[in-house]
Short mmCIF file of C-alpha atoms in Angstrom, two decimals:
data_model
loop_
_atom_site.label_atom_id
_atom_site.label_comp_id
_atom_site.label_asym_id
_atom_site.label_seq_id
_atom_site.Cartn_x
_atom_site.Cartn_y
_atom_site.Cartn_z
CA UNK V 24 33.39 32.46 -8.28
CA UNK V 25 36.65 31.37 -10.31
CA UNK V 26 35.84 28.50 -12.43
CA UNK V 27 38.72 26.21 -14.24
CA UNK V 28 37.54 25.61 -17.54
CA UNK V 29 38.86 21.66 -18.39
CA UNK V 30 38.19 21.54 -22.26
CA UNK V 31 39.01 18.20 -22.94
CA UNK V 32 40.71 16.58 -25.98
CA UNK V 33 37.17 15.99 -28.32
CA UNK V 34 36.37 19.67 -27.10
CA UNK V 35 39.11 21.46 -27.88
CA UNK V 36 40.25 19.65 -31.35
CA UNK V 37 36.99 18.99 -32.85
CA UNK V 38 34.16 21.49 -31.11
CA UNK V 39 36.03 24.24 -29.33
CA UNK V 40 32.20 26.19 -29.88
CA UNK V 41 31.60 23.87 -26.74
CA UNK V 42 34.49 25.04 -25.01
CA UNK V 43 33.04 28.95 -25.77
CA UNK V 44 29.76 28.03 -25.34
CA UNK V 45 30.62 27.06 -21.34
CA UNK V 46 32.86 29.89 -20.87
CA UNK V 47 29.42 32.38 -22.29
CA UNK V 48 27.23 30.52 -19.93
CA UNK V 49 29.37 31.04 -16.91
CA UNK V 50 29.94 34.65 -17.66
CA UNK V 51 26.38 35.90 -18.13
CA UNK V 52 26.16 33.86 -14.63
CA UNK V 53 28.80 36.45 -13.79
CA UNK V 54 31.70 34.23 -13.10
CA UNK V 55 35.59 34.30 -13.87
CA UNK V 56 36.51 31.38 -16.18
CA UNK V 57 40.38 30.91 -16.16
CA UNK V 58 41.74 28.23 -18.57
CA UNK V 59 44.93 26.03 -16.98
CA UNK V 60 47.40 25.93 -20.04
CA UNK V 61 49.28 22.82 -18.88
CA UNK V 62 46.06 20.70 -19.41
CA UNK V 63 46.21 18.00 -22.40
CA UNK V 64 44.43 14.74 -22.39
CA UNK V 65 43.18 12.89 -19.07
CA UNK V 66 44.07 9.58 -19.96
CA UNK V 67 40.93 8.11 -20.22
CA UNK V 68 41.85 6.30 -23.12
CA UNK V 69 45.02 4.60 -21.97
CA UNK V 70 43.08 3.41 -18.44
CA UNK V 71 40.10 2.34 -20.62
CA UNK V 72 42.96 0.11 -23.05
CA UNK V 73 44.83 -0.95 -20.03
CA UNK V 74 48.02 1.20 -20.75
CA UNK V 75 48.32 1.89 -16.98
CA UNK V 76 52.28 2.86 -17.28
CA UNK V 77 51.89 4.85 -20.44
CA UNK V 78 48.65 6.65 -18.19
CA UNK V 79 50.68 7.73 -14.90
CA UNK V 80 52.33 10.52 -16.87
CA UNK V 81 49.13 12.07 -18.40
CA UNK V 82 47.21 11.93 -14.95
CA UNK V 83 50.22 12.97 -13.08
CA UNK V 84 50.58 15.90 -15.83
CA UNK V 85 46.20 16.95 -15.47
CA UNK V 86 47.19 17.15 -11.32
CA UNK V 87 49.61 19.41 -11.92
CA UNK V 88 48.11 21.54 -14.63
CA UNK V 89 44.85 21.60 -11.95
CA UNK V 90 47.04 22.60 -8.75
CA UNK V 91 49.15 25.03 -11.00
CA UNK V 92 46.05 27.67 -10.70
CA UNK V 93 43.90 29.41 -7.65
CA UNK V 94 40.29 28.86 -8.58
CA UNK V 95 36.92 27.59 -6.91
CA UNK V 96 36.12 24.44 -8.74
CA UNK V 97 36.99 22.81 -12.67
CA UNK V 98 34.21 22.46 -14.88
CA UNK V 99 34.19 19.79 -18.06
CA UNK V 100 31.15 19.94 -20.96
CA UNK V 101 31.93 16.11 -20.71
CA UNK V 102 30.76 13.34 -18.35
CA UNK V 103 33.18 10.85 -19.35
CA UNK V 104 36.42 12.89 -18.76
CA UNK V 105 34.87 14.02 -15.57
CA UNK V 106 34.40 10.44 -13.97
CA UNK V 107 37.59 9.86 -15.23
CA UNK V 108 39.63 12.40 -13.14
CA UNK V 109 36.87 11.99 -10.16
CA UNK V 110 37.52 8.19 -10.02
CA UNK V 111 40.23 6.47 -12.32
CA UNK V 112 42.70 9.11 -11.61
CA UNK V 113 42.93 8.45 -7.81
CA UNK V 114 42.86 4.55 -8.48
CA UNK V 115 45.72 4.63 -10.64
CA UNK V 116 48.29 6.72 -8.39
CA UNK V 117 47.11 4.12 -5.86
CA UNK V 118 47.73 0.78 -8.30
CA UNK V 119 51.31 2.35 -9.63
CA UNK V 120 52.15 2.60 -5.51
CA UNK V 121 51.62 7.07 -5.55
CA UNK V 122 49.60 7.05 -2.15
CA UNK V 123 51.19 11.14 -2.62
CA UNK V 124 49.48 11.07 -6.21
CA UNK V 125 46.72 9.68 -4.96
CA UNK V 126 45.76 12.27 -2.51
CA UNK V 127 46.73 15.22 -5.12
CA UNK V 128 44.17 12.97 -7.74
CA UNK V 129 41.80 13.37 -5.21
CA UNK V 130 41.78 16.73 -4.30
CA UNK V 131 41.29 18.31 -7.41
CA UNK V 132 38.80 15.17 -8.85
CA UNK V 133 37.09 16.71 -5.74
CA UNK V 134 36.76 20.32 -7.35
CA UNK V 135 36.14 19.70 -10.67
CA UNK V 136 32.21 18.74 -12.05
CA UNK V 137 30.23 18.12 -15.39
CA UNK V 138 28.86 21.05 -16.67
CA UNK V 139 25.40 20.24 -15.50
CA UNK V 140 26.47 19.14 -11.92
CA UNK V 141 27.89 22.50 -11.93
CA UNK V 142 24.59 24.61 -13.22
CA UNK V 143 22.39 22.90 -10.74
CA UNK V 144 24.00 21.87 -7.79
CA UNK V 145 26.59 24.67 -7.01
CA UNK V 146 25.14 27.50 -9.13
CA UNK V 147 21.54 26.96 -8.56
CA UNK V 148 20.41 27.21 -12.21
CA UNK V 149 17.30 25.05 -12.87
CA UNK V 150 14.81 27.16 -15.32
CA UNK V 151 17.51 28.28 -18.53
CA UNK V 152 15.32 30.35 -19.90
CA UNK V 153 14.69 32.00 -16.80
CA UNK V 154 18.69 32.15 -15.62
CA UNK V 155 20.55 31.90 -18.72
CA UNK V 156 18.16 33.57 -21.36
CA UNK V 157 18.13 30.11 -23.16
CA UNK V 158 16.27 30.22 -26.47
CA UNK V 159 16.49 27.71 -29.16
CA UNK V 160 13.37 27.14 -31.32
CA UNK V 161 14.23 23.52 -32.76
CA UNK V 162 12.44 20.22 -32.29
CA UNK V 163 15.32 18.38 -30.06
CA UNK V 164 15.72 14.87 -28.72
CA UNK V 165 18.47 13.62 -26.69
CA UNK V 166 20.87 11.01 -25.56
CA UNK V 167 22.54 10.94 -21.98
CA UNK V 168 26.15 9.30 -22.56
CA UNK V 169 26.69 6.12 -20.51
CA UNK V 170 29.71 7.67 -18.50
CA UNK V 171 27.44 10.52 -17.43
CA UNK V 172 24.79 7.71 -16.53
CA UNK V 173 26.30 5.24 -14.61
CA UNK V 174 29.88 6.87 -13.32
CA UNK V 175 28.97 9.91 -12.39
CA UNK V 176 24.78 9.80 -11.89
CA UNK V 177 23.56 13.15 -13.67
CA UNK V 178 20.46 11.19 -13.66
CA UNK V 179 17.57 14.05 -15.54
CA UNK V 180 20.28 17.18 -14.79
CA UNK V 181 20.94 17.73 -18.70
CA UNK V 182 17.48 16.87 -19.68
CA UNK V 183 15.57 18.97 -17.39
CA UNK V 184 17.70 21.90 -18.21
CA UNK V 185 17.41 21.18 -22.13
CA UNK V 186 13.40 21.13 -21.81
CA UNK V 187 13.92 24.45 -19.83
CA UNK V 188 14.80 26.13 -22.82
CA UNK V 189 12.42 28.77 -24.16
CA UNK V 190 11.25 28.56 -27.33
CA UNK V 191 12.33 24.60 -27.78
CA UNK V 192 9.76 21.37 -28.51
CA UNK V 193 11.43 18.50 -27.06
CA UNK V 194 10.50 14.78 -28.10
CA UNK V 195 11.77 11.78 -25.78
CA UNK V 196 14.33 9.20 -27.66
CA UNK V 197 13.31 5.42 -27.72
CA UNK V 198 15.33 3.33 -25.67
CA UNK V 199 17.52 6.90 -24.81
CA UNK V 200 19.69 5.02 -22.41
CA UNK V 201 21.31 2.45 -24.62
CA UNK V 202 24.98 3.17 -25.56
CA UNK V 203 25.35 4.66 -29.05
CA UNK V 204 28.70 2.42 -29.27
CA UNK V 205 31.52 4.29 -29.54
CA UNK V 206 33.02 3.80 -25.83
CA UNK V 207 36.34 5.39 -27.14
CA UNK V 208 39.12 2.43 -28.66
CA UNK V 209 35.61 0.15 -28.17
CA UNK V 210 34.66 1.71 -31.74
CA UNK V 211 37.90 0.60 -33.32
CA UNK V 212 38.57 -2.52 -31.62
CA UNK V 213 35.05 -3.63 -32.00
CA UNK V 214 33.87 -1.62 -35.32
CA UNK V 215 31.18 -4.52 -36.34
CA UNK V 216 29.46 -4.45 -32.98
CA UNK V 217 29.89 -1.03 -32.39
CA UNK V 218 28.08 -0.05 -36.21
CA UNK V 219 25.41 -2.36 -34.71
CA UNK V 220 25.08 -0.91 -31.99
CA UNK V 221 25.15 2.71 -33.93
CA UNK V 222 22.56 1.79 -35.86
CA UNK V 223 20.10 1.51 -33.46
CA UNK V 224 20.57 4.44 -32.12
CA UNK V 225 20.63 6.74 -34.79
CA UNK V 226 17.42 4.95 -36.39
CA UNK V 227 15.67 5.69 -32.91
CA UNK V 228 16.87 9.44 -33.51
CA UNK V 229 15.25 9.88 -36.37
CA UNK V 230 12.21 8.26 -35.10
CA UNK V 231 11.59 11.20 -33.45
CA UNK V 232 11.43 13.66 -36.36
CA UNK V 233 13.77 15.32 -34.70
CA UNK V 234 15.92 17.89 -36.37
CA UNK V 235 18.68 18.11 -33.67
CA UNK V 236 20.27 15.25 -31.16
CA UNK V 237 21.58 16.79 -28.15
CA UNK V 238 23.95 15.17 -25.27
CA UNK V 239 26.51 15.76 -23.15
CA UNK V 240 29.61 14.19 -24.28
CA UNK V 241 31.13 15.47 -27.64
CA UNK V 242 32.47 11.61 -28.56
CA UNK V 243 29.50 10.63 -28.47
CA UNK V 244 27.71 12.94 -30.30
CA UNK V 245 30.50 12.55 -32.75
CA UNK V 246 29.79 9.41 -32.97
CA UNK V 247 26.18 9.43 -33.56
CA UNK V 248 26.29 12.68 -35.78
CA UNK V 249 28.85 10.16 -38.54
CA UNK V 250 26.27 8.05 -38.12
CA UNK V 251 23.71 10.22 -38.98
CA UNK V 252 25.56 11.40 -42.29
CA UNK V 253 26.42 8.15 -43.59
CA UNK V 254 23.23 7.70 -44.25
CA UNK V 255 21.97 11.37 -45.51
CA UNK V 256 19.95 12.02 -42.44
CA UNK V 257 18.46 15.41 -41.88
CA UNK V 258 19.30 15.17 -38.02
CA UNK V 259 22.46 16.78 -36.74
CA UNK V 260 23.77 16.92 -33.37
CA UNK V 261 24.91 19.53 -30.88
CA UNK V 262 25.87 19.77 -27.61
CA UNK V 263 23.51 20.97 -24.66
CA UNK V 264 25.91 23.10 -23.13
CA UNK V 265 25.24 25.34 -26.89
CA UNK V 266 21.70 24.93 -26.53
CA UNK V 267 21.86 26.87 -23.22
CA UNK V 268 24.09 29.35 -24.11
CA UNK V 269 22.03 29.70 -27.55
CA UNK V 270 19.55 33.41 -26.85
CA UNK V 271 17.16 35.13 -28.81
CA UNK V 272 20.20 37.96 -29.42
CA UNK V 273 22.88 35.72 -29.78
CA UNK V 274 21.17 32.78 -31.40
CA UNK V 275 23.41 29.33 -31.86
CA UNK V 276 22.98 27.93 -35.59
CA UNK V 277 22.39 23.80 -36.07
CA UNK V 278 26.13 24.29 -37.45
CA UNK V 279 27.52 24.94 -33.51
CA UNK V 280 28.85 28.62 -34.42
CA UNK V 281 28.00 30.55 -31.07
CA UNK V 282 27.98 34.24 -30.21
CA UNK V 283 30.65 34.06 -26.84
CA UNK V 284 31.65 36.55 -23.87
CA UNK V 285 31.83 39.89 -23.70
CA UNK V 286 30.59 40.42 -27.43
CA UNK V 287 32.90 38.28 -29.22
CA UNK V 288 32.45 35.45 -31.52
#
């Protein structure tokens, strides 16, 4: 299969190991991961703030960078960009009066899935250890982003894989499925409810006596790993998707550095 790797802003700026580490799982899977170079940012941000002119470009610009290559479907390590192109994209080619837009929006939002959506409902992987020669010996709790959650319904897909890691002790995180606050401009537009908010959940992380917080959505885990170090915590984060790709050869290191395809860094 030829999979479209869509890297996403957070991804590629701030933790392109993410990016490397879903191009490594793929390929021991024994698929072709191409990378669309007209991709940039989805627009999820403008949407979310209500910049609905200032979005039509960016969208219009992520159809074309989609349609521009032949592969079999897109794959995001990110919940909330994917729910963005599966749903906001088509809705705002139809408010700006696109019906043409709409139905390009829809055809690739069609193709492209969250990296766990991927793993277990097209590729069939539901033991990592087993299928991806997961092994990461680290006590691990974890957080399921809200945009994963509610607009796209991964439902237990990230956590069942995570606890089929070999080699990891996983501990369940007190109320896991309240937002960690960060919800993108949310943050700065609402920094005293969002710290709140931030609080909670990072004090519930290290409840656990957990030494790493895993998710699925780099802000987030952004989010909750500043959190974490404001105030000296032991607990870092990392994202699943370097969990899975972490092996007892090619072991990941709480720092995100990841051994990648074909033998390089």
């Amino acid at each position: 299969m030829k999979i479209a790797l869509f890297a996403t802003c957070i991804v590629d700026a701030m933790y392109p190991q993410t990016a490397r580490a879903t191009v490594k799982i793929l390929e021991h899977l024994g698929h072709e991961v191409i990378f669309p170079t007209g991709q940039a940012c989805c627009g999820q941000m403008h949407i979310n703030s209500g910049y609905m002119d200032e979005a039509l470009p960016v969208v219009t610009n992520h159809v074309e960078a989609f349609e521009a290559d032949h592969y079999d479907v897109a794959v995001a390590p990110s919940g909330s960009c994917v729910a963005s192109v599966k749903h906001q994209h088509p809705i705002l080619a139809e408010r700006c009066g696109d019906a043409a837009l709409k139905a390009r929006a829809e055809a690739v939002g069609a193709k492209t899935y969250e990296l766990s959506q991927l793993l277990v409902d097209v590729l069939g992987v539901t033991n990592a250890a087993e299928q991806l020669g997961s092994h990461f010996p680290h006590k691990v709790t974890y957080h399921p982003s809200c945009h994963g959650m509610r607009s796209l319904g991964l439902g237990d897909r990230q956590l069942d894989l995570l606890k089929s890691v070999g080699g990891i002790e996983f501990t369940d995180l007190p109320e896991a499925d309240q937002c960690c606050g960060f919800g993108g401009t949310f943050s700065m537009k609402n920094a005293d409810v969002s710290s709140a908010m931030l609080e909670d959940k990072t004090k519930n992380i290290e409840s656990t006596g957990a030494s790493l917080c895993s998710g699925g959505d780099a802000s987030c885990l952004m989010h909750i790993g500043g959190g974490l170090s404001r105030t000296k915590s032991d607990t870092t984060t990392l994202h699943f998707a370097e969990i899975l790709a972490s092996t007892i050869d090619e072991p990941v290191s709480v720092t995100g550095e990841v051994f990648v395809g074909k033998g390089g860094k």
